[in-house]
Structure formats: C-alpha cells, structure tokens
PDB file of C-alpha atoms in Angstrom:
ATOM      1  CA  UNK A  29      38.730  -9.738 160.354  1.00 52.00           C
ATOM      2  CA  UNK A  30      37.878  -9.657 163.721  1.00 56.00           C
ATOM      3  CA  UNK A  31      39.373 -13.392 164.831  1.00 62.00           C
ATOM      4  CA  UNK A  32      42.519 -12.147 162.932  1.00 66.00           C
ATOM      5  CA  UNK A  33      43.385  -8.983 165.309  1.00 67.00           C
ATOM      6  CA  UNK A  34      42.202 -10.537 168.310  1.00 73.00           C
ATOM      7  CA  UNK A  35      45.116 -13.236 167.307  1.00 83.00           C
ATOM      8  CA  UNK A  36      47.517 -10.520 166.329  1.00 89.00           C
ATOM      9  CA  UNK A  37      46.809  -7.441 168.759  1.00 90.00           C
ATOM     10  CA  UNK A  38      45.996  -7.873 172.269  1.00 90.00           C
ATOM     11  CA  UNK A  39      42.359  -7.165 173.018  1.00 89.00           C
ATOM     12  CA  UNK A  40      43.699  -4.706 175.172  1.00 91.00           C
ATOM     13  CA  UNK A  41      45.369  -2.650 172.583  1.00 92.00           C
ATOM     14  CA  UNK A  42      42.387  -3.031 170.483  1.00 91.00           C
ATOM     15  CA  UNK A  43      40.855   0.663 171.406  1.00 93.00           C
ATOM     16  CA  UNK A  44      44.495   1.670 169.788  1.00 95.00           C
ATOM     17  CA  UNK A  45      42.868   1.364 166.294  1.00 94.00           C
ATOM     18  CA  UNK A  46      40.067   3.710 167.032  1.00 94.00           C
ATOM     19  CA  UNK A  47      42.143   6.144 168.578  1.00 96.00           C
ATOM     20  CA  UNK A  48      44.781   5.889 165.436  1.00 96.00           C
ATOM     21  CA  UNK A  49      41.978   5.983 162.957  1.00 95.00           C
ATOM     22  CA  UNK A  50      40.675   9.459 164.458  1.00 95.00           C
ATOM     23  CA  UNK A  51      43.998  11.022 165.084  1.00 95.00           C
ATOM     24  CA  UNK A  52      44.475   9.980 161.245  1.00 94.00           C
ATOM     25  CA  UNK A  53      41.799  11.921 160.782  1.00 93.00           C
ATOM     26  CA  UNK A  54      42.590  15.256 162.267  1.00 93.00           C
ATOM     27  CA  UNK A  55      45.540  14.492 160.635  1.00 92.00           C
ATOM     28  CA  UNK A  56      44.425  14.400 156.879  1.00 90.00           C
ATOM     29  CA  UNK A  57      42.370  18.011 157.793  1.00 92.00           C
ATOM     30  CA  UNK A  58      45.694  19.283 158.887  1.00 89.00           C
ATOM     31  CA  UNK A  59      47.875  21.390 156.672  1.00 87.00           C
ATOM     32  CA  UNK A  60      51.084  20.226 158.424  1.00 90.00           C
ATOM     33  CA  UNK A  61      51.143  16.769 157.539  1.00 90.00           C
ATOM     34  CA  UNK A  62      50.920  15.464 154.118  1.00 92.00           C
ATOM     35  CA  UNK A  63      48.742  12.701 153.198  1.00 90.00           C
ATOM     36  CA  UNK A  64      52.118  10.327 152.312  1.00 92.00           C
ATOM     37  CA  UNK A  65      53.213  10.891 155.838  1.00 93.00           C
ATOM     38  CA  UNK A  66      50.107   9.925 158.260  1.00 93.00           C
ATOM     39  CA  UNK A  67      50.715   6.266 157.965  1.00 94.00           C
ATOM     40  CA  UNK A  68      54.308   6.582 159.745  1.00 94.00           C
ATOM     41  CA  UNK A  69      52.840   9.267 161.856  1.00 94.00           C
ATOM     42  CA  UNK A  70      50.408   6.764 163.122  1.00 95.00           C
ATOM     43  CA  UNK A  71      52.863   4.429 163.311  1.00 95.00           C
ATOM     44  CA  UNK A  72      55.188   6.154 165.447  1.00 96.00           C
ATOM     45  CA  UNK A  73      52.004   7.550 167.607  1.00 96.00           C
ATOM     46  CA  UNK A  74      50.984   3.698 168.207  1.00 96.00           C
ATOM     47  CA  UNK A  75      54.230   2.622 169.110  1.00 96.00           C
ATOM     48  CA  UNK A  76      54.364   5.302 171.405  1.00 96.00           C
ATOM     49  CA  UNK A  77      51.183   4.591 173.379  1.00 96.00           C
ATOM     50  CA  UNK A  78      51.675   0.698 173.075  1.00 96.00           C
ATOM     51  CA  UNK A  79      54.790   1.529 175.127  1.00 95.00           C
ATOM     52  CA  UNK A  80      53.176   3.209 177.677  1.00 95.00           C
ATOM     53  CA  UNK A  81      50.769   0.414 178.037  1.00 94.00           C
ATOM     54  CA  UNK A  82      53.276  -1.687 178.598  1.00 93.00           C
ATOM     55  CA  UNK A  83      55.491  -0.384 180.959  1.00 92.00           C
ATOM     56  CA  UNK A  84      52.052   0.641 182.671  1.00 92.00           C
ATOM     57  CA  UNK A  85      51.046  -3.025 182.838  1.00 92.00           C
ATOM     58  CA  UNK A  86      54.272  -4.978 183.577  1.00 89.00           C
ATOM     59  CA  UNK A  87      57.401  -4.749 185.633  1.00 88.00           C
ATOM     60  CA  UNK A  88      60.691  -4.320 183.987  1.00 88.00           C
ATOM     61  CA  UNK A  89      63.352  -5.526 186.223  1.00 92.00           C
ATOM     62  CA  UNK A  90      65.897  -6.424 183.848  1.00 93.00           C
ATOM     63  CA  UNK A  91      67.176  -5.594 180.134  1.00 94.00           C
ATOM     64  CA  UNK A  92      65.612  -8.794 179.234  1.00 94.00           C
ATOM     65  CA  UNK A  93      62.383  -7.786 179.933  1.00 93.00           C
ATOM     66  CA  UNK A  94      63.010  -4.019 178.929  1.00 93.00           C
ATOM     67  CA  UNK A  95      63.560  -5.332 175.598  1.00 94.00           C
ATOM     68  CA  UNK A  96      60.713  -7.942 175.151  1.00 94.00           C
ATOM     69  CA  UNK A  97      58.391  -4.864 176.318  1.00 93.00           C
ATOM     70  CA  UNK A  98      60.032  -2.393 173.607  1.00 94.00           C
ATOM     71  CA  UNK A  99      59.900  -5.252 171.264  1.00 96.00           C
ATOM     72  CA  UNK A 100      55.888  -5.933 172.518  1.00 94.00           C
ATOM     73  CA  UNK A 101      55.464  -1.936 171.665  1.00 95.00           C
ATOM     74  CA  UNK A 102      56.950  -2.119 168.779  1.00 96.00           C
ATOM     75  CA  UNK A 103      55.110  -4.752 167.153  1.00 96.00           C
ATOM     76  CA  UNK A 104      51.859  -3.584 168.771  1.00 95.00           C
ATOM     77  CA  UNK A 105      52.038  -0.284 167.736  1.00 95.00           C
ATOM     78  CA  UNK A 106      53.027  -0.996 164.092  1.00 96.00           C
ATOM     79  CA  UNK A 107      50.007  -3.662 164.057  1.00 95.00           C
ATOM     80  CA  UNK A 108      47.134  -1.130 165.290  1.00 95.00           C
ATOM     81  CA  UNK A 109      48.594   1.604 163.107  1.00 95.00           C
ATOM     82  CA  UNK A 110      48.303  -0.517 160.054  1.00 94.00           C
ATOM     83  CA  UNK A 111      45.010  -1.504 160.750  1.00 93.00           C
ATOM     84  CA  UNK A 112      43.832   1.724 161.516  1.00 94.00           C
ATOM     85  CA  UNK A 113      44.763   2.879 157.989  1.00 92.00           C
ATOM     86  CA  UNK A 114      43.304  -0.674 156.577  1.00 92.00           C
ATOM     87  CA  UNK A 115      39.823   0.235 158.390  1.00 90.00           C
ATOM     88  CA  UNK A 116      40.222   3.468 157.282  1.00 90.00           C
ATOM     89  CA  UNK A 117      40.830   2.817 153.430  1.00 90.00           C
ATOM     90  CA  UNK A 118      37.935  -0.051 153.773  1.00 90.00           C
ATOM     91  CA  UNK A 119      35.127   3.121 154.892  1.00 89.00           C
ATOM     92  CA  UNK A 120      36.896   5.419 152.367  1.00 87.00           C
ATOM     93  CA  UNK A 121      36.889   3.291 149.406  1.00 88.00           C
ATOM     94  CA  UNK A 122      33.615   1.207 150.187  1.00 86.00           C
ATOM     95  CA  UNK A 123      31.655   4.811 150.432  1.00 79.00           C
ATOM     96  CA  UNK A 124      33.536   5.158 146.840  1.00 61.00           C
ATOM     97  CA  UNK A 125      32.411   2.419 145.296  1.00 54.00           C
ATOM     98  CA  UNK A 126      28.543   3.138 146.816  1.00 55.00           C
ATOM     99  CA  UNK A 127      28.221   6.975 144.737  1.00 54.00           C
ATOM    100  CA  UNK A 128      30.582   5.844 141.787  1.00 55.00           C
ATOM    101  CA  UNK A 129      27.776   3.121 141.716  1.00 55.00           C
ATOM    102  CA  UNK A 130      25.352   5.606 142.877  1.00 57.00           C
ATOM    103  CA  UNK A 131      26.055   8.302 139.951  1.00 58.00           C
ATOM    104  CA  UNK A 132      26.665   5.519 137.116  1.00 52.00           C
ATOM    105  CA  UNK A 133      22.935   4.176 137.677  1.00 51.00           C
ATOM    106  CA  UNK A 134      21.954   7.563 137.804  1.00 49.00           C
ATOM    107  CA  UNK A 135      23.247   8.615 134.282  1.00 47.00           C
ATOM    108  CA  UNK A 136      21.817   5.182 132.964  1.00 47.00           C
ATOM    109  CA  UNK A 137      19.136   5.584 134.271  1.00 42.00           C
ATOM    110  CA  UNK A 138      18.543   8.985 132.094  1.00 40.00           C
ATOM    111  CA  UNK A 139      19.664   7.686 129.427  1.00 42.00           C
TER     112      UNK A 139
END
C-alpha cells in the first residue's frame, strides 16, 4: 500500500493522512457531526490544507497555473482524505475481526 500512495500522493502530502485520520477522530467523539458526514468533512479539510501547501510551495503567476494548483489541491486533498478513512476502517475493522475471533474461541472453548 505504501508504493501505491507514494505514486498517487506526494510524499509531501503524506503527513495529510495522519492529520485527517485524527481530526476524523475528534470528529466521530463529536456530537456535531454525524458519522455519514466525516468522510466529506475530511475531504473538504484535505483539500483545504493541500491548497495551502500549494500556494505555499509554488508561484502562481498566471490562471494557468492558479488552476493546475487548485486542480493539484483538489486531487490531493480528496486522495489523503480517502485514505485516511481507508487506514482508518483497516484498524477499526482488523481490531473487529481480532475479539469477534477473540470471543468465538472463547465460547468454544467452554463448550
């Protein structure tokens, strides 16, 4: 998985995932956002911040290049937002798989 975003999201963005996947988070614990809604949250969040990166990191002298760096942001937010949730539903559902497994050897195991 690793070769694939390193292909996909520039290794500078990277850190994007982490921050997505704990602003996800403090998003689930919130009572303001329902659980339906985080993924465009994130989404929107990523976008944002791959935008700043990007006007932070290159000059924008023209609309050309205003629009290849919205359409950079774009694309690089979306991508570290969806992995975020894709990292985060691999830990949630491989720790439910370990005490579903956990619990059903457990019973057998009295049985």
């Amino acid at each position: 998985m690793d070769l694939a975003l390193q292909q996909y999201i520039k290794p500078e963005l990277l850190v994007l995932v982490l921050v997505l996947y704990l602003l996800g988070k403090g998003c689930k614990r919130s009572r303001w956002i329902q659980d339906e809604d985080i993924p465009l949250c994130l989404g929107l969040i990523g976008i944002v911040l791959a935008l700043l990166w990007v006007v932070g990191t290159s000059a924008v002298m023209d609309v050309q290049q205003g629009c290849m760096a919205l359409f950079t942001a774009v694309v690089q937010g979306i991508l570290t937002a969806g992995a975020s949730v894709y990292c985060h539903q691999l830990i949630k559902q491989s720790g439910c798989n370990a005490r579903t497994r956990s619990k059903t050897h457990s019973a057998q195991s009295y049985k």
